[in-house]
Amino acid sequence: MPELIPNMLNWFTKFVKEINKIKRIFPSAIKLNKPFYKTMITEMLGALLIPSIKVKNYKLMPLNNRTKSLIMQIVGTLSNITELTLSRGQVYITSIEIEDNIMYLNKLKKFEYKYGCTNGIIMVLGEHCKKLRELNFRWSKKVGTLCIKDLLKLTKLRNIDLPNSNITIYGYIKLLKNLKLEKICWFSTIDEILDLVPQRNLNRITSISCYTNNPTLLVRKLPRITELTLHNADTDMSALGKMSSLKVFNLIACYYKKIKFAHSIARLGEHLVELRLFGIIELRFTDIIFSCKVLKTLEIDTCQFHANSDVDVRSELPHFESLESLKLVNCGHTDEYVNLFGHYAALQRLHVQKVKAFSDMILDDAITSGRLNNLRELIVENCDFTNSKHVISAIKHSTHLQTFGNLQKMKCFEGEHGEGIKRDVRATTLDLTLISEADDYICTNMSSYRF
């Protein structure tokens, strides 16, 4: 009965909405019977959400001595599931319980258990889960070289995420030599691995996350690479511009000028679709604007922008006509660039956090002028939003907006306007988003809020 769980979840959603209505009308009744309602909702969540096997939903259950083993007992009965993710810090489940139940999941294709995975769990996976393609046990110190023989039994594995486990570099090389892996994830220097693994094995690699002192070796050894995540680069990386197949580039923690990023982005920009920059010092945003002709996703997090007041960035705006998703978090010296957001006509998702230069007036002007007519999702937090009228105007004029986030964290909603918004939004937080039914300030087609 595959349709049973979704139908019951829909019923449960309606039930919680009714409880919320009772809570608003008769708050004392709920308060008086709080233990009853809490127990009932907890048990129903346990019965409904867990069989739907989005295991991250386990966080929604207030676990105690009665329910701590319920999770793996239910998992063990669901032999048809293909993905299993155990959340970080699930110390309430012992490794023995996990081993006893995952042995029945012979259709499993993806397993993730960060921090808490063990050699024993890997041994069970190797014996019983032969269809496994993705395995993630990052930061699991109890997984070491002893489990290599068990990992080699998983011949269909294409991705093993193992940084900060106790598997040595030589154990990882053995895996790369004997399995048909398509991704490499290694936080230490990758150069020795590239030298010791046969080229025929490296030809399969399409994604790599690493640190390197030799970008030329990276280019030469990985001809089919489409996604690159580079950590803590401190040497000239201009050779990366030769990676003609690269579509996704993530750069983490480096000095922009020292690695000569402008040289590599000038060539990569012709075909780069996604670019994410984290912790970059002296970032020259104009280089990205000028170079990236087909970019669809741009994320810039905790970067220090280089002042470029002498450059007319508006003259190159057509180069960002393809941008669909923009995320800007905790960046300095962005004053001259935030006014440009309203010119990216293809933009569907805009996420701005801790950027004081981004104001409610800029947002209102960009949306009411019709330049951001395609915007579907807008998340704003800790920016210069002080006038609720501008925000409400922007929301009203957003014809396609479906998600607007972090209203509660905006100072402009602390007064009467904030109460008005909250009064008009009837919602439940079942899936950690708020479902809007408002028809006053909010567009009728808006489907969710994030707080």
Coordinates of C-alpha atoms in Angstrom, one line a residue:
M1 CA 0.0 0.0 0.0
P2 CA 2.5 2.7 -1.1
E3 CA -0.2 5.4 -1.1
L4 CA -1.1 4.8 2.6
I5 CA 1.8 6.8 4.2
P6 CA 1.3 10.0 2.0
N7 CA -2.5 9.9 2.7
M8 CA -1.9 9.5 6.5
L9 CA 0.6 12.4 6.4
N10 CA -1.9 14.6 4.7
W11 CA -4.5 13.7 7.4
F12 CA -1.9 14.4 10.1
T13 CA -1.2 17.8 8.7
K14 CA -4.9 18.7 8.8
F15 CA -5.0 17.4 12.4
V16 CA -2.1 19.6 13.5
K17 CA -3.8 22.6 11.9
E18 CA -7.0 21.9 13.9
I19 CA -4.9 21.7 17.1
N20 CA -3.4 25.1 16.2
K21 CA -6.9 26.5 15.8
I22 CA -8.0 25.2 19.2
K23 CA -4.8 26.6 20.7
R24 CA -5.6 30.1 19.4
I25 CA -9.3 29.9 20.5
F26 CA -8.9 28.0 23.7
P27 CA -5.3 28.3 24.8
S28 CA -6.1 27.2 28.4
A29 CA -7.6 23.9 27.1
I30 CA -4.3 23.0 25.3
K31 CA -2.3 24.0 28.3
L32 CA -4.4 21.9 30.6
N33 CA -4.0 18.8 28.3
K34 CA -0.5 19.5 27.1
P35 CA 1.0 16.1 28.1
F36 CA -1.8 14.3 26.2
Y37 CA -1.4 16.3 23.0
K38 CA 2.4 16.1 23.2
T39 CA 2.4 12.3 23.6
M40 CA -0.2 11.8 20.9
I41 CA 1.6 14.0 18.3
T42 CA 5.0 12.4 19.2
E43 CA 3.6 8.9 18.7
M44 CA 1.9 9.9 15.4
L45 CA 5.1 11.4 14.1
G46 CA 6.9 8.3 15.0
A47 CA 4.4 6.2 13.1
L48 CA 4.0 8.4 10.1
L49 CA 7.3 10.3 9.3
I50 CA 9.7 7.4 10.0
P51 CA 8.2 4.9 7.6
S52 CA 8.4 7.6 4.9
I53 CA 12.1 7.1 5.5
K54 CA 13.4 10.7 5.2
V55 CA 15.5 9.7 8.1
K56 CA 16.6 13.3 8.8
N57 CA 13.0 13.7 10.0
Y58 CA 14.0 11.7 13.1
K59 CA 15.1 15.0 14.5
L60 CA 11.4 15.9 14.8
M61 CA 11.0 13.2 17.4
P62 CA 11.7 14.1 21.0
L63 CA 13.6 10.8 21.7
N64 CA 13.6 9.2 25.1
N65 CA 14.1 5.8 26.6
R66 CA 10.8 4.5 25.2
T67 CA 11.5 5.6 21.6
K68 CA 15.3 5.4 21.2
S69 CA 15.3 2.0 19.6
L70 CA 12.0 2.5 17.6
I71 CA 13.9 4.2 14.7
M72 CA 16.1 1.3 13.8
Q73 CA 13.3 -1.3 14.4
I74 CA 11.2 0.4 11.8
V75 CA 14.1 0.9 9.4
G76 CA 14.8 -2.8 9.6
T77 CA 11.3 -3.6 8.4
L78 CA 11.5 -1.4 5.3
S79 CA 13.4 -3.6 3.0
N80 CA 12.5 -1.5 -0.1
I81 CA 14.2 1.7 1.0
T82 CA 17.1 3.0 -1.2
E83 CA 18.4 5.9 0.9
L84 CA 19.2 6.0 4.6
T85 CA 20.7 9.0 6.4
L86 CA 21.4 9.0 10.1
S87 CA 21.8 12.4 11.6
R88 CA 24.8 13.7 13.4
G89 CA 25.0 13.0 17.1
Q90 CA 22.5 10.2 17.2
V91 CA 24.1 8.7 20.2
Y92 CA 20.8 7.2 21.3
I93 CA 21.2 4.5 18.6
T94 CA 24.0 2.0 19.3
S95 CA 26.1 0.7 16.5
I96 CA 24.8 -2.8 17.3
E97 CA 21.2 -1.7 16.7
I98 CA 22.2 -0.2 13.4
E99 CA 24.1 -3.3 12.3
D100 CA 21.3 -5.6 13.3
N101 CA 18.8 -3.7 11.2
I102 CA 20.6 -2.5 8.1
M103 CA 21.5 -6.1 7.1
Y104 CA 17.9 -6.4 5.8
L105 CA 18.2 -3.3 3.5
N106 CA 19.6 -5.1 0.5
K107 CA 18.2 -2.5 -1.9
L108 CA 20.1 0.4 -0.3
K109 CA 21.9 2.7 -2.7
K110 CA 22.9 5.5 -0.5
F111 CA 24.0 5.4 3.2
E112 CA 25.1 8.4 5.2
Y113 CA 26.2 8.4 8.9
K114 CA 28.7 11.1 9.7
Y115 CA 30.6 11.2 13.0
G116 CA 29.2 7.9 14.4
C117 CA 29.9 5.2 11.8
T118 CA 32.1 2.2 12.7
N119 CA 34.0 -0.6 11.1
G120 CA 31.2 -3.0 12.2
I121 CA 28.6 -1.0 10.3
I122 CA 30.8 -1.0 7.2
M123 CA 31.3 -4.7 7.5
V124 CA 27.5 -5.3 7.5
L125 CA 27.1 -3.0 4.5
G126 CA 29.8 -4.9 2.6
E127 CA 28.1 -8.2 3.3
H128 CA 24.5 -7.3 2.7
C129 CA 24.1 -4.0 0.7
K130 CA 25.7 -4.9 -2.6
K131 CA 23.8 -2.2 -4.5
L132 CA 25.3 0.7 -2.6
R133 CA 26.5 3.5 -4.8
E134 CA 27.1 6.4 -2.3
L135 CA 28.6 6.1 1.1
N136 CA 29.4 9.0 3.5
F137 CA 31.0 8.4 6.9
R138 CA 33.0 11.7 7.2
W139 CA 34.4 12.6 10.6
S140 CA 33.8 9.0 11.8
K141 CA 37.0 8.2 13.8
K142 CA 35.9 4.6 14.4
V143 CA 36.2 3.8 10.7
G144 CA 39.7 2.8 9.8
T145 CA 41.9 0.7 7.5
L146 CA 40.5 -2.5 8.8
C147 CA 37.3 -2.0 6.8
I148 CA 39.0 -1.6 3.4
K149 CA 38.3 -5.3 2.6
D150 CA 34.6 -4.8 3.3
L151 CA 34.5 -1.6 1.2
L152 CA 36.0 -3.5 -1.7
K153 CA 33.0 -5.9 -1.7
L154 CA 30.8 -3.0 -2.7
T155 CA 31.7 -3.1 -6.3
K156 CA 28.9 -0.7 -7.4
L157 CA 30.3 2.2 -5.2
R158 CA 30.8 5.4 -7.1
N159 CA 31.3 7.8 -4.3
I160 CA 32.9 7.4 -0.8
D161 CA 33.0 10.5 1.4
L162 CA 35.6 9.7 4.1
P163 CA 37.6 12.8 5.1
N164 CA 38.6 12.9 8.8
S165 CA 37.9 9.2 9.3
N166 CA 40.9 7.0 10.2
I167 CA 41.4 5.6 6.7
T168 CA 44.9 6.3 5.6
I169 CA 46.0 7.7 2.3
Y170 CA 47.2 4.3 1.2
G171 CA 43.9 2.7 2.1
Y172 CA 42.2 5.4 0.0
I173 CA 44.5 4.7 -2.9
K174 CA 43.6 1.0 -2.7
L175 CA 40.0 1.9 -3.0
L176 CA 40.6 4.2 -6.0
K177 CA 42.6 1.5 -7.7
N178 CA 40.0 -1.3 -7.2
L179 CA 36.6 0.4 -7.3
K180 CA 35.1 2.4 -10.1
L181 CA 34.8 5.6 -8.1
E182 CA 33.7 8.8 -9.9
K183 CA 34.4 11.3 -7.1
I184 CA 37.4 12.0 -4.9
C185 CA 37.1 13.7 -1.5
W186 CA 40.4 14.2 0.3
F187 CA 41.1 17.2 2.6
S188 CA 44.9 16.7 2.6
T189 CA 47.3 17.2 -0.4
I190 CA 45.9 15.3 -3.4
D191 CA 49.2 15.2 -5.3
E192 CA 50.5 11.9 -4.0
I193 CA 47.2 10.2 -4.7
L194 CA 47.2 11.4 -8.3
D195 CA 50.7 10.1 -8.8
L196 CA 50.0 6.6 -7.5
V197 CA 46.6 5.9 -8.9
P198 CA 46.6 4.5 -12.5
Q199 CA 45.4 7.0 -15.2
R200 CA 42.7 4.6 -16.3
N201 CA 41.1 4.9 -12.9
L202 CA 41.5 8.7 -12.8
N203 CA 39.8 9.0 -16.2
R204 CA 36.5 8.0 -14.5
I205 CA 36.7 10.9 -12.0
T206 CA 34.2 13.7 -12.6
S207 CA 34.3 15.5 -9.2
I208 CA 37.0 16.2 -6.7
S209 CA 37.3 18.1 -3.4
C210 CA 40.9 18.5 -2.3
Y211 CA 44.0 20.7 -1.5
T212 CA 46.8 20.8 -4.0
N213 CA 50.3 22.4 -4.5
N214 CA 50.3 21.5 -8.2
P215 CA 47.3 22.6 -10.2
T216 CA 49.1 21.6 -13.4
L217 CA 49.1 18.0 -12.2
L218 CA 45.4 18.3 -11.4
V219 CA 44.6 19.5 -14.9
R220 CA 46.8 16.7 -16.5
K221 CA 45.5 13.8 -14.4
L222 CA 41.8 14.6 -14.4
P223 CA 40.6 15.2 -18.0
R224 CA 36.9 14.6 -17.4
I225 CA 36.5 16.8 -14.3
T226 CA 33.2 18.7 -14.2
E227 CA 33.2 19.8 -10.5
L228 CA 36.1 21.1 -8.5
T229 CA 36.2 22.1 -4.8
L230 CA 39.6 23.6 -3.8
H231 CA 40.6 24.2 -0.2
N232 CA 43.2 26.6 1.2
A233 CA 45.0 27.3 -2.0
D234 CA 48.2 29.3 -1.5
T235 CA 50.0 29.1 -4.8
D236 CA 49.4 30.2 -8.4
M237 CA 46.2 28.5 -9.6
S238 CA 46.0 30.1 -13.1
A239 CA 46.6 26.7 -14.7
L240 CA 43.1 25.7 -13.7
G241 CA 41.9 27.9 -16.6
K242 CA 42.7 24.9 -18.9
M243 CA 40.0 22.8 -17.4
S244 CA 37.7 23.1 -20.3
S245 CA 35.2 20.5 -19.0
L246 CA 34.7 22.3 -15.6
K247 CA 31.1 23.4 -14.9
V248 CA 31.1 23.7 -11.1
F249 CA 33.8 25.5 -9.1
N250 CA 33.9 25.9 -5.3
L251 CA 36.8 27.9 -3.9
I252 CA 37.4 27.9 -0.1
A253 CA 39.7 30.0 2.1
C254 CA 42.4 31.7 0.0
Y255 CA 43.9 35.1 -0.9
Y256 CA 42.4 36.1 -4.3
K257 CA 45.4 37.9 -5.6
K258 CA 48.0 35.3 -4.4
I259 CA 46.4 32.5 -6.3
K260 CA 45.9 34.6 -9.4
F261 CA 42.2 33.8 -9.6
A262 CA 41.5 36.4 -12.2
H263 CA 43.6 34.5 -14.7
S264 CA 41.8 31.2 -14.2
I265 CA 38.3 32.7 -14.1
A266 CA 38.9 34.6 -17.3
R267 CA 39.1 31.2 -19.1
L268 CA 36.8 29.2 -16.9
G269 CA 34.0 31.8 -17.2
E270 CA 33.3 30.8 -20.8
H271 CA 31.7 27.5 -19.6
L272 CA 31.3 27.8 -15.8
V273 CA 27.7 27.2 -14.7
E274 CA 28.0 27.3 -10.9
L275 CA 30.6 29.3 -8.8
R276 CA 30.8 29.3 -5.0
L277 CA 33.4 31.3 -3.1
F278 CA 33.9 30.9 0.7
G279 CA 36.3 33.0 2.8
I280 CA 38.1 34.8 -0.1
I281 CA 40.2 37.8 0.8
E282 CA 40.3 40.8 -1.6
L283 CA 37.7 39.3 -4.0
R284 CA 37.4 41.3 -7.2
F285 CA 33.7 40.9 -8.1
T286 CA 34.1 42.7 -11.4
D287 CA 36.3 39.9 -12.7
I288 CA 33.4 37.5 -12.2
I289 CA 31.0 39.9 -13.9
F290 CA 33.2 40.4 -16.8
S291 CA 34.2 36.7 -17.3
C292 CA 31.2 34.5 -16.5
K293 CA 29.0 34.5 -19.5
V294 CA 26.7 31.5 -18.8
L295 CA 26.8 31.5 -15.0
K296 CA 23.5 30.3 -13.4
T297 CA 24.4 29.9 -9.7
L298 CA 26.7 32.3 -7.7
E299 CA 27.3 32.0 -4.0
I300 CA 29.7 34.3 -2.1
D301 CA 30.0 33.6 1.6
T302 CA 32.2 35.5 4.2
C303 CA 34.4 37.2 1.5
Q304 CA 36.0 40.6 1.6
F305 CA 35.3 42.6 -1.6
H306 CA 38.1 44.7 -3.1
A307 CA 37.0 48.2 -3.7
N308 CA 36.6 48.9 -7.5
S309 CA 35.0 52.4 -7.5
D310 CA 36.9 53.3 -10.7
V311 CA 35.2 50.5 -12.7
D312 CA 31.8 51.0 -14.3
V313 CA 30.3 47.6 -13.5
R314 CA 27.0 48.6 -15.1
S315 CA 28.6 48.5 -18.5
E316 CA 29.0 44.7 -18.3
L317 CA 25.6 43.8 -16.9
P318 CA 24.6 41.7 -20.0
H319 CA 27.1 39.1 -18.9
F320 CA 24.9 38.2 -15.9
E321 CA 21.7 37.8 -17.8
S322 CA 21.9 34.1 -17.3
L323 CA 22.1 34.2 -13.4
E324 CA 19.2 32.3 -11.8
S325 CA 20.4 31.9 -8.2
L326 CA 22.5 34.4 -6.1
K327 CA 23.5 34.0 -2.5
L328 CA 25.5 36.7 -0.7
V329 CA 26.4 36.1 3.0
N330 CA 28.4 38.1 5.5
C331 CA 30.5 40.1 2.9
G332 CA 32.1 43.5 3.3
H333 CA 32.6 46.4 0.8
T334 CA 29.6 45.4 -1.2
D335 CA 28.0 48.9 -1.4
E336 CA 28.5 49.4 -5.2
Y337 CA 27.3 45.9 -6.1
V338 CA 24.0 45.4 -4.3
N339 CA 22.3 47.9 -6.6
L340 CA 23.1 45.6 -9.5
F341 CA 20.9 42.8 -8.1
G342 CA 17.8 44.3 -9.6
H343 CA 19.3 44.1 -13.1
Y344 CA 19.6 40.3 -13.2
A345 CA 16.3 39.6 -15.0
A346 CA 16.7 35.8 -15.0
L347 CA 17.1 35.7 -11.2
Q348 CA 14.8 33.2 -9.5
R349 CA 16.5 32.8 -6.1
L350 CA 18.0 35.6 -4.0
H351 CA 19.5 34.9 -0.6
V352 CA 21.2 37.9 1.2
Q353 CA 22.4 37.6 4.8
K354 CA 24.5 40.0 7.0
V355 CA 25.0 42.5 4.1
K356 CA 24.3 45.9 5.5
A357 CA 24.5 47.6 2.1
F358 CA 21.4 45.7 1.0
S359 CA 18.3 47.8 2.0
D360 CA 14.6 47.5 1.8
M361 CA 14.5 50.4 -0.5
I362 CA 16.8 48.7 -3.0
L363 CA 14.7 45.6 -2.9
D364 CA 11.4 47.5 -3.3
D365 CA 12.8 49.5 -6.3
A366 CA 14.1 46.4 -8.0
I367 CA 10.9 44.5 -7.7
T368 CA 8.3 47.3 -8.3
S369 CA 10.2 48.4 -11.4
G370 CA 9.6 44.9 -12.8
R371 CA 13.3 44.1 -13.3
L372 CA 13.1 41.0 -10.9
N373 CA 9.9 39.7 -12.3
N374 CA 11.0 36.1 -12.3
L375 CA 11.9 36.0 -8.6
R376 CA 10.6 32.8 -6.9
E377 CA 12.5 32.7 -3.6
L378 CA 13.8 35.6 -1.5
I379 CA 15.6 35.0 1.8
V380 CA 16.8 38.1 3.7
E381 CA 18.4 38.2 7.1
N382 CA 20.3 40.9 9.1
C383 CA 20.3 43.4 6.3
D384 CA 19.4 47.1 6.3
F385 CA 15.6 46.5 6.5
T386 CA 14.0 49.2 8.6
N387 CA 10.8 50.2 6.8
S388 CA 8.2 47.6 6.6
K389 CA 6.3 49.5 3.9
H390 CA 9.1 48.9 1.4
V391 CA 9.1 45.2 2.2
I392 CA 5.3 44.8 2.0
S393 CA 5.3 46.7 -1.3
A394 CA 8.0 44.4 -2.7
I395 CA 6.1 41.3 -1.7
K396 CA 2.8 42.7 -3.2
H397 CA 4.5 43.4 -6.5
S398 CA 6.3 40.0 -6.7
T399 CA 4.0 38.2 -9.1
H400 CA 5.9 34.8 -9.0
L401 CA 7.3 34.9 -5.4
Q402 CA 6.7 31.6 -3.6
T403 CA 9.1 31.8 -0.6
F404 CA 10.0 34.8 1.5
G405 CA 12.3 34.1 4.4
N406 CA 13.3 35.3 7.9
L407 CA 10.5 37.9 8.5
Q408 CA 10.9 37.4 12.3
K409 CA 14.6 38.5 12.1
M410 CA 13.8 41.8 10.4
K411 CA 13.6 44.8 12.8
C412 CA 11.0 46.4 10.6
F413 CA 8.5 43.7 11.6
E414 CA 8.8 44.2 15.3
G415 CA 5.9 46.7 15.6
E416 CA 2.3 46.8 14.4
H417 CA 3.2 45.7 10.8
G418 CA 4.8 42.6 12.2
E419 CA 1.7 41.7 14.1
G420 CA -0.4 42.3 11.0
I421 CA 1.7 40.0 8.9
K422 CA 1.7 37.3 11.6
R423 CA -2.1 37.7 12.0
D424 CA -2.6 37.2 8.3
V425 CA -0.4 34.2 8.0
R426 CA -1.9 30.9 9.2
A427 CA 0.7 28.3 9.2
T428 CA 2.2 25.0 10.5
T429 CA 5.8 24.2 10.9
L430 CA 5.7 20.5 10.2
D431 CA 8.3 20.5 7.5
L432 CA 10.2 23.5 9.0
T433 CA 8.6 25.9 6.5
L434 CA 5.5 27.9 7.0
I435 CA 2.6 27.4 4.6
S436 CA 0.9 30.7 3.9
E437 CA -2.8 31.2 3.6
A438 CA -2.7 35.0 3.8
D439 CA -4.5 37.2 1.3
D440 CA -3.9 40.7 2.6
Y441 CA -0.2 41.8 2.5
I442 CA 1.0 38.6 0.9
C443 CA 0.6 37.4 -2.7
T444 CA -2.0 34.7 -3.0
N445 CA 0.4 32.5 -4.9
M446 CA 3.1 32.6 -2.2
S447 CA 3.3 29.1 -0.7
S448 CA 5.9 29.2 2.1
Y449 CA 7.9 31.3 4.5
R450 CA 11.1 30.4 6.3
F451 CA 11.8 31.8 9.7

